[in-house]
Structure formats: C-alpha cells, structure tokens
Tab-separated table of C-alpha atoms in Angstrom:
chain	number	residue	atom	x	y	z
A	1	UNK	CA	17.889	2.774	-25.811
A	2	UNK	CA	15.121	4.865	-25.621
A	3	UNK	CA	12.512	4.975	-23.285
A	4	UNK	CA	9.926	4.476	-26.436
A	5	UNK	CA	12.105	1.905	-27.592
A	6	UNK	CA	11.177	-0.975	-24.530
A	7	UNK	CA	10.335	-0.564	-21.025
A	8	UNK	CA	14.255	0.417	-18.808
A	9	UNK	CA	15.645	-1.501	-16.403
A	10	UNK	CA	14.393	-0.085	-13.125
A	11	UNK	CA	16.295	1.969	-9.725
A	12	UNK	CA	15.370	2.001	-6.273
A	13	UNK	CA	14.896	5.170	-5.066
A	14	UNK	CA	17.333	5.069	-2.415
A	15	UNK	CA	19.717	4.273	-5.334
A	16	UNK	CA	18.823	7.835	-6.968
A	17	UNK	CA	19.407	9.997	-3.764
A	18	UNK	CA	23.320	9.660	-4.367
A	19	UNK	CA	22.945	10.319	-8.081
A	20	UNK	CA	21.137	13.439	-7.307
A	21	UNK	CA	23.774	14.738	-4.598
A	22	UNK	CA	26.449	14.147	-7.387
A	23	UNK	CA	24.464	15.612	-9.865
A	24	UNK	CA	25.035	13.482	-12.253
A	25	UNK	CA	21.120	12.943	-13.492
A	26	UNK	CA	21.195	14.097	-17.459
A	27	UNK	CA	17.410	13.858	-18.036
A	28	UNK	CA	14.052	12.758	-16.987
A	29	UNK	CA	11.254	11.956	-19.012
A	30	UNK	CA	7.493	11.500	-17.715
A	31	UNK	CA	6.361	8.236	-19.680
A	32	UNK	CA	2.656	6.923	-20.315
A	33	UNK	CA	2.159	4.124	-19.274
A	34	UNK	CA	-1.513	2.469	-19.007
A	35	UNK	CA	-2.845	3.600	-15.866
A	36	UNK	CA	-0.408	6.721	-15.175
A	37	UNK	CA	2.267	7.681	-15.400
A	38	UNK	CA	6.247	6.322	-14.756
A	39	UNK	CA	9.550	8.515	-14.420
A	40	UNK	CA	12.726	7.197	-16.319
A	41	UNK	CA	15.884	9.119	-15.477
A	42	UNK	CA	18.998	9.204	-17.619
A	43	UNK	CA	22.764	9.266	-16.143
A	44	UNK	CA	25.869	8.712	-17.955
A	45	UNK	CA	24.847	6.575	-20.991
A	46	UNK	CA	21.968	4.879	-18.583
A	47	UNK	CA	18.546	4.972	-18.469
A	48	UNK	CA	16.172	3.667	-15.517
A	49	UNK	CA	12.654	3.794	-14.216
A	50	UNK	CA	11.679	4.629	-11.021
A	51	UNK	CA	11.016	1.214	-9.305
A	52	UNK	CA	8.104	1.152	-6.642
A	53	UNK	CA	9.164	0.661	-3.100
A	54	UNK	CA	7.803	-2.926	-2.279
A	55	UNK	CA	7.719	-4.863	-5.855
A	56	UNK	CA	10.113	-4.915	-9.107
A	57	UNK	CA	7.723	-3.036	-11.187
A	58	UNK	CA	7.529	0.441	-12.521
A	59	UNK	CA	6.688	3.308	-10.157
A	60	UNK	CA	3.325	4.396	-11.336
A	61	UNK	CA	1.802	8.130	-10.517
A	62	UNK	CA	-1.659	8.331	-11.336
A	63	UNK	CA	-1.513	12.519	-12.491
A	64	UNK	CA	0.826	13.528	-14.631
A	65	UNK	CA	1.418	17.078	-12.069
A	66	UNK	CA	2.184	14.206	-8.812
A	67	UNK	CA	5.180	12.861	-11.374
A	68	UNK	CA	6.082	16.256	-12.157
A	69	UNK	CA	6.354	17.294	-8.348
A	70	UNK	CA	8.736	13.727	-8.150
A	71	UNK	CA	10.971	15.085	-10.250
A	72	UNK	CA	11.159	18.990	-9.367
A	73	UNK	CA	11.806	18.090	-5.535
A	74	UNK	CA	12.914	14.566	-5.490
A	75	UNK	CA	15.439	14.777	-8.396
A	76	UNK	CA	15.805	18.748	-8.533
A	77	UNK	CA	15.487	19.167	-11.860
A	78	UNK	CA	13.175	21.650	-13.838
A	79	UNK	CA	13.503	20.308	-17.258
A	80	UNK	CA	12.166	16.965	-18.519
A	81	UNK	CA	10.587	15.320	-21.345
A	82	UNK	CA	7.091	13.932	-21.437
A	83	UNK	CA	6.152	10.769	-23.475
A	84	UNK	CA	2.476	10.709	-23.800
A	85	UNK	CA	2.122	7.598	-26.494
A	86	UNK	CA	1.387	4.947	-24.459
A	87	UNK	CA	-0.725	6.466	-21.447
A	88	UNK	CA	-3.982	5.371	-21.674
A	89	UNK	CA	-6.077	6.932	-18.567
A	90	UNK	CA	-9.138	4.509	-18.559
A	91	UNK	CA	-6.680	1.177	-18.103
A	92	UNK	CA	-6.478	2.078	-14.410
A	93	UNK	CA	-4.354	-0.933	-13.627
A	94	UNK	CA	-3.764	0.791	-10.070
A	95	UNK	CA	-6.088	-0.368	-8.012
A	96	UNK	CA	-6.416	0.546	-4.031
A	97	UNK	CA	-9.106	-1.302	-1.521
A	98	UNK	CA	-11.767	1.421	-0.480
A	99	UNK	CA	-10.329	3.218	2.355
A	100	UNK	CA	-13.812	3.255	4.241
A	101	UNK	CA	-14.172	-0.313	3.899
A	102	UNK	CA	-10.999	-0.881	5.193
A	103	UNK	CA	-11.278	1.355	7.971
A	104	UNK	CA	-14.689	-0.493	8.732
A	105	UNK	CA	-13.015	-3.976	8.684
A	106	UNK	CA	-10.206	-2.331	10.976
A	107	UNK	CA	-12.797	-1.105	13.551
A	108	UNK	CA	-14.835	-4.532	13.560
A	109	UNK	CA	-11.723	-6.469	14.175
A	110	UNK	CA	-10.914	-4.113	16.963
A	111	UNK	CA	-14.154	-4.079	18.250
A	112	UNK	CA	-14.405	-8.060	18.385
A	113	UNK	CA	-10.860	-7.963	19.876
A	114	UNK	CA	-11.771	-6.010	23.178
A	115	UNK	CA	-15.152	-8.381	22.969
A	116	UNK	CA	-12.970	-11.388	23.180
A	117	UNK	CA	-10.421	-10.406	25.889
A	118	UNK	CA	-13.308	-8.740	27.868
A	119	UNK	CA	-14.756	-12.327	28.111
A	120	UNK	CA	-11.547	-14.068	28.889
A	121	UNK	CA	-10.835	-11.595	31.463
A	122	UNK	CA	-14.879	-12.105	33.091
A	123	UNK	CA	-13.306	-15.889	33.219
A	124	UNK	CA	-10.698	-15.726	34.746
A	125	UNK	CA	-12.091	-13.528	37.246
A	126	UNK	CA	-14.891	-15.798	38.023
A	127	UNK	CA	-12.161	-19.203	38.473
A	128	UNK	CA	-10.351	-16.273	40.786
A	129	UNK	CA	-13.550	-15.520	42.923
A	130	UNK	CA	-14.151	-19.245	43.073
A	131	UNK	CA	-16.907	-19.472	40.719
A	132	UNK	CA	-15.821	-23.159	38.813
A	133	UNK	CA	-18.696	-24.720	36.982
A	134	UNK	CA	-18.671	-28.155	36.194
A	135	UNK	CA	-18.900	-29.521	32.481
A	136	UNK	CA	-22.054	-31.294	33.447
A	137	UNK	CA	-23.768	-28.011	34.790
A	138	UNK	CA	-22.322	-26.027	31.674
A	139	UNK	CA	-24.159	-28.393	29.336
A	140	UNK	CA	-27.100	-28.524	31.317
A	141	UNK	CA	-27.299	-24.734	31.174
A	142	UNK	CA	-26.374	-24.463	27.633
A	143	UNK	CA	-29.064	-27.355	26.931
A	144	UNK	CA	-31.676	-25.025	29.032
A	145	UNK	CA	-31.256	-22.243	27.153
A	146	UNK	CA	-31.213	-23.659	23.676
A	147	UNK	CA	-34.846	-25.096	24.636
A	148	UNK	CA	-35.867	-21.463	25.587
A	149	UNK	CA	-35.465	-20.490	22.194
C-alpha cells in the first residue's frame, strides 16, 4: 500500500515511542491532507498514520515545518518524503474556539461563581447571627420593591 494509494490504518503515539527506541522506523512521509498536513510512518512491511491523541482520526499539523519538527525530534529521523497531492490549505477542516472568547466565558463563569457562594455565605451568616425572615415578610419585601420600580 501506498500512502497515495488510500488513507493507512492509524498508531497511537505511545505505540511509536518503542518503534523509535528499536529503530526499526523505515520511512516517513509528510502527506496532504485537506486542512494540513498528516505523518505516515513505515516499519517492516507496515505503514501507519499518526493518530490524534483523543479521537481515531488522522493527526493533522496545520504547517508543513510543525510536521517536519514531529518527525526530526519525535521519530529522529532526517529523511522523509513529502506528498503534496491532496493538501488543499483553504479546506481548514481544523477548527479551534477563539481563545479570547473562551477565556472570557472562563472568567464570567468564575466571576458568577464567587457571586454565588458570596451570597450563600451572607446567608448563612445572617441564619447564624439570628437574622431568620419569615416567607410572609420575604414576599412582602420582594412585593415592595417590585412596586418601586
């Protein structure tokens, strides 16, 4: 098989650690793929692409120099193929959330969080101190103040 042939069967990358230590890698080719680029490694009559840590799919570096890098210190090797026929840079099928919105939606939660316990804590400090109000009082209150507005 080769890797223009179909898409390989795909390793983990812990399972490439102990093929590297044995050095029994053969080859490495850098393979376009729509939306960057994968890694397919060849050992004993075998070849495999990189798998991405938390699905079954393809590893997938967005710049081709980020794959190289992968394979000069991950794999040790400073020869390797590159397949360039099916990259196509503009299908982007990688897509991240925007960092600053996530950030944002990080600090709101956070924010609301300290909100929320302050107010439970303001509670149970008043039932501490003795400060009970009755239901009726709390809807007479909450009835006085929505007329205020």
């Amino acid at each position: 098989m080769t890797a223009l042939s179909r898409v390989p069967e795909l390793i983990d990358s812990k399972a490439i650690k102990p093929l590297v230590e044995a050095q029994a890698l053969r080859g490495a080719i850098i393979l376009g793929q729509p939306g960057g680029w994968a890694v397919v490694i060849r050992y004993g009559s075998a070849e495999r692409a990189i798998a991405a840590q938390k699905s079954r799919r393809m590893r997938l570096w967005r710049h081709v120099d980020t794959a190289v890098s992968f394979i000069r210190e991950e794999l040790r090797m400073d020869r390797f193929e590159v397949d360039a026929a099916e990259y196509d840079a503009h299908a982007n099928e990688i897509k991240r959330p925007d960092q600053a919105e996530r950030l944002r939606k990080q600090r709101e939660a956070a924010d609301y969080h300290a909100w929320f316990r302050a107010k439970v804590q303001e509670g149970l400090d008043a039932i501490e101190r003795g400060e009970i109000v009755s239901h009726e009082e709390a809807e007479a209150d909450f009835a006085r103040m929505m007329n205020e507005t």
